[in-house]
């Protein structure tokens, strides 16, 4: 037989679980809403017309602020609408490409290391 304290503890645990699950569900809804307001950008670095399977440095910049960096030869990003610049450093060469993201857009850009 459960004591009054045990019943109170069970009720509090159930209420806490319900609040946590609600918070998670609401957070997921906000994340889906945020993704619906973005565009996708795929960036790839090449070397001699093939993927540059080596260390490179990417910086994606918007209004002088770096929004993403990576050292992979390719990356895919969901970005808010606006004007951006992709900067690539590879084999001592610097390349850049300006691009615009709009809601629901999907863009792919290839920058050559050589």
Tab-separated table of N, CA and C in Angstrom:
chain	number	residue	atom	x	y	z
A	1	UNK	N	0.838	-1.171	0.000
A	1	UNK	CA	0.000	0.000	0.000
A	1	UNK	C	0.894	1.250	0.000
A	2	UNK	N	0.590	2.185	-0.888
A	2	UNK	CA	1.386	3.407	-0.979
A	2	UNK	C	0.948	4.404	0.073
A	3	UNK	N	1.955	5.087	0.591
A	3	UNK	CA	1.674	6.140	1.555
A	3	UNK	C	1.294	7.414	0.805
A	4	UNK	N	0.802	8.382	1.540
A	4	UNK	CA	0.447	9.670	0.935
A	4	UNK	C	1.670	10.300	0.286
A	5	UNK	N	2.821	10.181	0.922
A	5	UNK	CA	4.069	10.724	0.362
A	5	UNK	C	4.428	10.051	-0.951
A	6	UNK	N	4.236	8.730	-1.043
A	6	UNK	CA	4.515	8.010	-2.277
A	6	UNK	C	3.584	8.465	-3.405
A	7	UNK	N	2.314	8.663	-3.089
A	7	UNK	CA	1.350	9.111	-4.097
A	7	UNK	C	1.686	10.519	-4.576
A	8	UNK	N	2.093	11.373	-3.655
A	8	UNK	CA	2.480	12.744	-4.038
A	8	UNK	C	3.712	12.701	-4.934
A	9	UNK	N	4.688	11.864	-4.570
A	9	UNK	CA	5.910	11.738	-5.374
A	9	UNK	C	5.584	11.216	-6.767
A	10	UNK	N	4.699	10.228	-6.872
A	10	UNK	CA	4.304	9.688	-8.177
A	10	UNK	C	3.602	10.748	-9.019
A	11	UNK	N	2.727	11.537	-8.389
A	11	UNK	CA	2.005	12.586	-9.105
A	11	UNK	C	2.969	13.657	-9.607
A	12	UNK	N	3.914	14.051	-8.754
A	12	UNK	CA	4.907	15.051	-9.164
A	12	UNK	C	5.783	14.531	-10.299
A	13	UNK	N	6.187	13.263	-10.226
A	13	UNK	CA	7.005	12.677	-11.291
A	13	UNK	C	6.235	12.647	-12.605
A	14	UNK	N	4.958	12.278	-12.563
A	14	UNK	CA	4.144	12.233	-13.777
A	14	UNK	C	3.962	13.636	-14.355
A	15	UNK	N	3.741	14.618	-13.499
A	15	UNK	CA	3.566	15.994	-13.959
A	15	UNK	C	4.860	16.521	-14.585
A	16	UNK	N	5.982	16.215	-13.955
A	16	UNK	CA	7.279	16.646	-14.481
A	16	UNK	C	7.531	16.024	-15.846
A	17	UNK	N	7.234	14.743	-15.991
A	17	UNK	CA	7.398	14.067	-17.275
A	17	UNK	C	6.516	14.713	-18.338
A	18	UNK	N	5.290	15.041	-17.994
A	18	UNK	CA	4.376	15.668	-18.948
A	18	UNK	C	4.904	17.031	-19.400
A	19	UNK	N	5.434	17.809	-18.464
A	19	UNK	CA	5.985	19.126	-18.801
A	19	UNK	C	7.194	18.960	-19.719
A	20	UNK	N	8.077	18.013	-19.413
A	20	UNK	CA	9.270	17.777	-20.242
A	20	UNK	C	8.884	17.356	-21.653
A	21	UNK	N	7.933	16.438	-21.776
A	21	UNK	CA	7.504	15.982	-23.094
A	21	UNK	C	6.860	17.106	-23.886
A	22	UNK	N	6.095	17.956	-23.211
A	22	UNK	CA	5.488	19.109	-23.886
A	22	UNK	C	6.557	20.072	-24.389
A	23	UNK	N	7.571	20.305	-23.577
A	23	UNK	CA	8.655	21.203	-23.975
A	23	UNK	C	9.399	20.649	-25.179
A	24	UNK	N	9.642	19.353	-25.186
A	24	UNK	CA	10.329	18.729	-26.321
A	24	UNK	C	9.474	18.855	-27.577
A	25	UNK	N	8.195	18.576	-27.465
A	25	UNK	CA	7.297	18.662	-28.623
A	25	UNK	C	7.225	20.085	-29.159
A	26	UNK	N	7.150	21.064	-28.273
A	26	UNK	CA	7.103	22.465	-28.709
A	26	UNK	C	8.409	22.873	-29.366
A	27	UNK	N	9.517	22.422	-28.824
A	27	UNK	CA	10.821	22.728	-29.407
A	27	UNK	C	10.962	22.143	-30.793
A	28	UNK	N	10.475	20.921	-30.983
A	28	UNK	CA	10.528	20.292	-32.300
A	28	UNK	C	9.690	21.079	-33.289
A	29	UNK	N	8.558	21.581	-32.853
A	29	UNK	CA	7.713	22.380	-33.733
A	29	UNK	C	8.406	23.663	-34.157
A	30	UNK	N	9.101	24.308	-33.227
A	30	UNK	CA	9.838	25.528	-33.574
A	30	UNK	C	10.962	25.210	-34.537
A	31	UNK	N	11.665	24.075	-34.353
A	31	UNK	CA	12.760	23.700	-35.249
A	31	UNK	C	12.230	23.447	-36.655
A	32	UNK	N	11.084	22.751	-36.763
A	32	UNK	CA	10.503	22.509	-38.078
A	32	UNK	C	10.091	23.814	-38.728
A	33	UNK	N	9.545	24.735	-37.954
A	33	UNK	CA	9.147	26.035	-38.495
A	33	UNK	C	10.367	26.805	-38.972
A	34	UNK	N	11.465	26.741	-38.222
A	34	UNK	CA	12.684	27.439	-38.624
A	34	UNK	C	13.238	26.851	-39.910
A	35	UNK	N	13.238	25.504	-40.038
A	35	UNK	CA	13.739	24.871	-41.245
A	35	UNK	C	12.884	25.238	-42.450
A	36	UNK	N	11.599	25.446	-42.244
A	36	UNK	CA	10.706	25.804	-43.342
A	36	UNK	C	11.031	27.191	-43.883
A	37	UNK	N	11.744	27.994	-43.125
A	37	UNK	CA	12.088	29.349	-43.535
A	37	UNK	C	13.526	29.459	-44.020
A	38	UNK	N	14.150	28.352	-44.379
A	38	UNK	CA	15.536	28.360	-44.810
A	38	UNK	C	15.658	27.888	-46.248
A	39	UNK	N	16.866	27.980	-46.752
A	39	UNK	CA	17.225	27.416	-48.050
A	39	UNK	C	18.459	26.552	-47.852
A	40	UNK	N	18.659	25.604	-48.742
A	40	UNK	CA	19.787	24.683	-48.629
A	40	UNK	C	20.893	25.088	-49.591
A	41	UNK	N	22.129	25.021	-49.103
A	41	UNK	CA	23.296	25.313	-49.925
A	41	UNK	C	24.266	24.152	-49.785
A	42	UNK	N	24.718	23.625	-50.912
A	42	UNK	CA	25.719	22.572	-50.938
A	42	UNK	C	26.992	23.149	-51.536
A	43	UNK	N	28.097	23.002	-50.827
A	43	UNK	CA	29.387	23.503	-51.283
A	43	UNK	C	30.344	22.336	-51.477
A	44	UNK	N	31.130	22.374	-52.548
A	44	UNK	CA	32.105	21.317	-52.808
A	44	UNK	C	33.388	21.930	-53.345
A	45	UNK	N	34.511	21.441	-52.832
A	45	UNK	CA	35.825	21.854	-53.313
A	45	UNK	C	36.355	20.750	-54.223
A	46	UNK	N	36.918	21.153	-55.369
A	46	UNK	CA	37.472	20.171	-56.295
A	46	UNK	C	38.954	20.431	-56.519
A	47	UNK	N	39.627	19.382	-56.953
A	47	UNK	CA	41.047	19.436	-57.303
A	47	UNK	C	41.205	18.619	-58.569
A	48	UNK	N	41.597	19.274	-59.653
A	48	UNK	CA	41.721	18.622	-60.962
A	48	UNK	C	40.416	17.940	-61.358
A	49	UNK	N	39.328	18.672	-61.257
A	49	UNK	CA	37.986	18.227	-61.657
A	49	UNK	C	37.470	17.015	-60.890
A	50	UNK	N	37.986	16.760	-59.711
A	50	UNK	CA	37.509	15.668	-58.859
A	50	UNK	C	37.355	16.220	-57.443
A	51	UNK	N	36.572	15.555	-56.608
A	51	UNK	CA	36.447	16.036	-55.226
A	51	UNK	C	37.813	16.171	-54.561
A	52	UNK	N	38.009	17.251	-53.866
A	52	UNK	CA	39.287	17.506	-53.182
A	52	UNK	C	39.279	16.778	-51.846
A	53	UNK	N	39.572	15.491	-51.882
A	53	UNK	CA	39.570	14.690	-50.659
A	53	UNK	C	40.814	15.001	-49.839
A	54	UNK	N	40.875	16.221	-49.360
A	54	UNK	CA	41.982	16.677	-48.526
A	54	UNK	C	41.453	17.795	-47.634
A	55	UNK	N	42.268	18.182	-46.689
A	55	UNK	CA	41.847	19.239	-45.781
A	55	UNK	C	41.774	20.572	-46.523
A	56	UNK	N	40.640	21.217	-46.380
A	56	UNK	CA	40.419	22.555	-46.922
A	56	UNK	C	39.814	23.390	-45.799
A	57	UNK	N	39.698	24.663	-46.026
A	57	UNK	CA	39.046	25.532	-45.046
A	57	UNK	C	37.941	26.321	-45.733
A	58	UNK	N	36.718	26.106	-45.267
A	58	UNK	CA	35.567	26.849	-45.728
A	58	UNK	C	35.152	27.859	-44.660
A	59	UNK	N	34.705	29.002	-45.092
A	59	UNK	CA	34.049	29.977	-44.217
A	59	UNK	C	32.855	30.524	-44.987
A	60	UNK	N	31.689	30.440	-44.388
A	60	UNK	CA	30.489	31.024	-44.988
A	60	UNK	C	30.184	32.288	-44.196
A	61	UNK	N	30.122	33.405	-44.903
A	61	UNK	CA	30.045	34.717	-44.274
A	61	UNK	C	28.771	35.430	-44.728
A	62	UNK	N	28.140	36.105	-43.757
A	62	UNK	CA	26.985	36.959	-44.056
A	62	UNK	C	27.172	38.268	-43.307
A	63	UNK	N	27.148	39.371	-44.035
A	63	UNK	CA	27.305	40.698	-43.422
A	63	UNK	C	28.529	40.765	-42.515
A	64	UNK	N	29.653	40.270	-42.991
A	64	UNK	CA	30.935	40.281	-42.268
A	64	UNK	C	30.995	39.333	-41.078
A	65	UNK	N	29.925	38.585	-40.832
A	65	UNK	CA	29.905	37.615	-39.734
A	65	UNK	C	30.044	36.204	-40.298
A	66	UNK	N	30.956	35.435	-39.736
A	66	UNK	CA	31.116	34.049	-40.150
A	66	UNK	C	29.998	33.228	-39.527
A	67	UNK	N	29.202	32.572	-40.375
A	67	UNK	CA	28.079	31.777	-39.877
A	67	UNK	C	28.421	30.294	-39.807
A	68	UNK	N	29.453	29.859	-40.551
A	68	UNK	CA	29.839	28.455	-40.525
A	68	UNK	C	31.259	28.308	-41.040
A	69	UNK	N	32.037	27.443	-40.395
A	69	UNK	CA	33.349	27.058	-40.891
A	69	UNK	C	33.397	25.540	-40.965
A	70	UNK	N	34.256	25.041	-41.844
A	70	UNK	CA	34.395	23.600	-41.995
A	70	UNK	C	35.745	23.300	-42.627
A	71	UNK	N	36.236	22.099	-42.367
A	71	UNK	CA	37.489	21.649	-42.977
A	71	UNK	C	37.257	20.435	-43.864
A	72	UNK	N	36.018	20.163	-44.180
A	72	UNK	CA	35.654	19.059	-45.064
A	72	UNK	C	35.620	19.564	-46.508
A	73	UNK	N	35.865	18.685	-47.469
A	73	UNK	CA	35.853	19.124	-48.868
A	73	UNK	C	34.452	19.489	-49.338
A	74	UNK	N	33.421	19.016	-48.634
A	74	UNK	CA	32.056	19.382	-49.011
A	74	UNK	C	31.210	19.562	-47.757
A	75	UNK	N	30.172	20.361	-47.891
A	75	UNK	CA	29.250	20.550	-46.779
A	75	UNK	C	27.905	20.998	-47.296
A	76	UNK	N	26.892	20.721	-46.511
A	76	UNK	CA	25.527	21.110	-46.826
A	76	UNK	C	24.991	21.910	-45.654
A	77	UNK	N	24.375	23.054	-45.960
A	77	UNK	CA	23.899	23.959	-44.915
A	77	UNK	C	22.458	24.378	-45.167
A	78	UNK	N	21.709	24.524	-44.099
A	78	UNK	CA	20.405	25.188	-44.149
A	78	UNK	C	20.629	26.598	-43.623
A	79	UNK	N	20.388	27.581	-44.472
A	79	UNK	CA	20.658	28.976	-44.116
A	79	UNK	C	19.397	29.817	-44.233
A	80	UNK	N	19.334	30.830	-43.408
A	80	UNK	CA	18.244	31.799	-43.468
A	80	UNK	C	18.397	32.617	-44.757
A	81	UNK	N	17.306	33.134	-45.300
A	81	UNK	CA	17.389	33.934	-46.524
A	81	UNK	C	18.336	35.122	-46.361
A	82	UNK	N	19.055	35.421	-47.418
A	82	UNK	CA	19.969	36.553	-47.411
A	82	UNK	C	21.117	36.353	-48.369
A	83	UNK	N	22.050	37.300	-48.349
A	83	UNK	CA	23.239	37.260	-49.200
A	83	UNK	C	24.422	36.742	-48.400
A	84	UNK	N	25.172	35.832	-49.001
A	84	UNK	CA	26.294	35.174	-48.342
A	84	UNK	C	27.501	35.149	-49.261
A	85	UNK	N	28.640	34.798	-48.680
A	85	UNK	CA	29.848	34.543	-49.449
A	85	UNK	C	30.491	33.275	-48.896
A	86	UNK	N	30.830	32.364	-49.790
A	86	UNK	CA	31.566	31.158	-49.411
A	86	UNK	C	33.032	31.410	-49.735
A	87	UNK	N	33.890	31.208	-48.742
A	87	UNK	CA	35.331	31.407	-48.922
A	87	UNK	C	36.033	30.073	-48.733
A	88	UNK	N	36.891	29.736	-49.677
A	88	UNK	CA	37.606	28.467	-49.659
A	88	UNK	C	39.103	28.722	-49.682
A	89	UNK	N	39.820	28.060	-48.792
A	89	UNK	CA	41.279	28.064	-48.813
A	89	UNK	C	41.720	26.627	-49.018
A	90	UNK	N	42.516	26.411	-50.076
A	90	UNK	CA	42.926	25.059	-50.439
A	90	UNK	C	44.242	25.126	-51.212
A	91	UNK	N	45.219	24.363	-50.784
A	91	UNK	CA	46.529	24.334	-51.459
A	91	UNK	C	47.140	25.723	-51.626
A	92	UNK	N	46.924	26.577	-50.651
A	92	UNK	CA	47.474	27.922	-50.698
A	92	UNK	C	46.693	28.881	-51.581
A	93	UNK	N	45.639	28.417	-52.196
A	93	UNK	CA	44.790	29.265	-53.041
A	93	UNK	C	43.552	29.682	-52.274
A	94	UNK	N	43.105	30.898	-52.524
A	94	UNK	CA	41.867	31.407	-51.927
A	94	UNK	C	40.855	31.654	-53.032
A	95	UNK	N	39.668	31.111	-52.831
A	95	UNK	CA	38.585	31.279	-53.779
A	95	UNK	C	37.363	31.767	-53.006
A	96	UNK	N	36.448	32.445	-53.687
A	96	UNK	CA	35.215	32.855	-53.030
A	96	UNK	C	34.090	32.882	-54.050
A	97	UNK	N	32.883	32.803	-53.507
A	97	UNK	CA	31.682	32.830	-54.353
A	97	UNK	C	30.566	33.476	-53.553
A	98	UNK	N	29.961	34.509	-54.113
A	98	UNK	CA	28.805	35.139	-53.487
A	98	UNK	C	27.552	34.414	-53.955
A	99	UNK	N	26.567	34.321	-53.060
A	99	UNK	CA	25.313	33.678	-53.422
A	99	UNK	C	24.195	34.219	-52.553
A	100	UNK	N	22.973	34.016	-53.022
A	100	UNK	CA	21.779	34.459	-52.317
A	100	UNK	C	20.926	33.250	-51.985
A	101	UNK	N	20.432	33.219	-50.754
A	101	UNK	CA	19.545	32.143	-50.303
A	101	UNK	C	18.146	32.715	-50.181
A	102	UNK	N	17.177	31.987	-50.708
A	102	UNK	CA	15.775	32.350	-50.522
A	102	UNK	C	15.051	31.171	-49.885
A	103	UNK	N	13.886	31.414	-49.334
A	103	UNK	CA	13.122	30.375	-48.648
A	103	UNK	C	12.837	29.228	-49.614
A	104	UNK	N	13.193	28.016	-49.200
A	104	UNK	CA	12.925	26.826	-49.994
A	104	UNK	C	13.891	26.581	-51.133
A	105	UNK	N	14.882	27.453	-51.302
A	105	UNK	CA	15.818	27.277	-52.413
A	105	UNK	C	16.814	26.159	-52.112
A	106	UNK	N	17.378	25.622	-53.169
A	106	UNK	CA	18.425	24.614	-53.053
A	106	UNK	C	19.487	24.964	-54.085
A	107	UNK	N	20.684	25.289	-53.605
A	107	UNK	CA	21.767	25.713	-54.483
A	107	UNK	C	23.000	24.869	-54.251
A	108	UNK	N	23.738	24.587	-55.318
A	108	UNK	CA	24.993	23.854	-55.224
A	108	UNK	C	26.076	24.681	-55.910
A	109	UNK	N	27.224	24.770	-55.235
A	109	UNK	CA	28.352	25.526	-55.772
A	109	UNK	C	29.621	24.700	-55.652
A	110	UNK	N	30.438	24.744	-56.692
A	110	UNK	CA	31.696	24.037	-56.716
A	110	UNK	C	32.794	25.073	-56.880
A	111	UNK	N	33.787	25.028	-56.014
A	111	UNK	CA	34.934	25.907	-56.124
A	111	UNK	C	36.172	25.047	-56.318
A	112	UNK	N	36.999	25.386	-57.285
A	112	UNK	CA	38.185	24.609	-57.612
A	112	UNK	C	39.381	25.071	-56.788
A	113	UNK	N	40.112	24.112	-56.255
A	113	UNK	CA	41.328	24.423	-55.493
A	113	UNK	C	42.468	24.845	-56.392
A	114	UNK	N	42.444	24.413	-57.647
A	114	UNK	CA	43.553	24.704	-58.568
A	114	UNK	C	43.161	25.672	-59.642
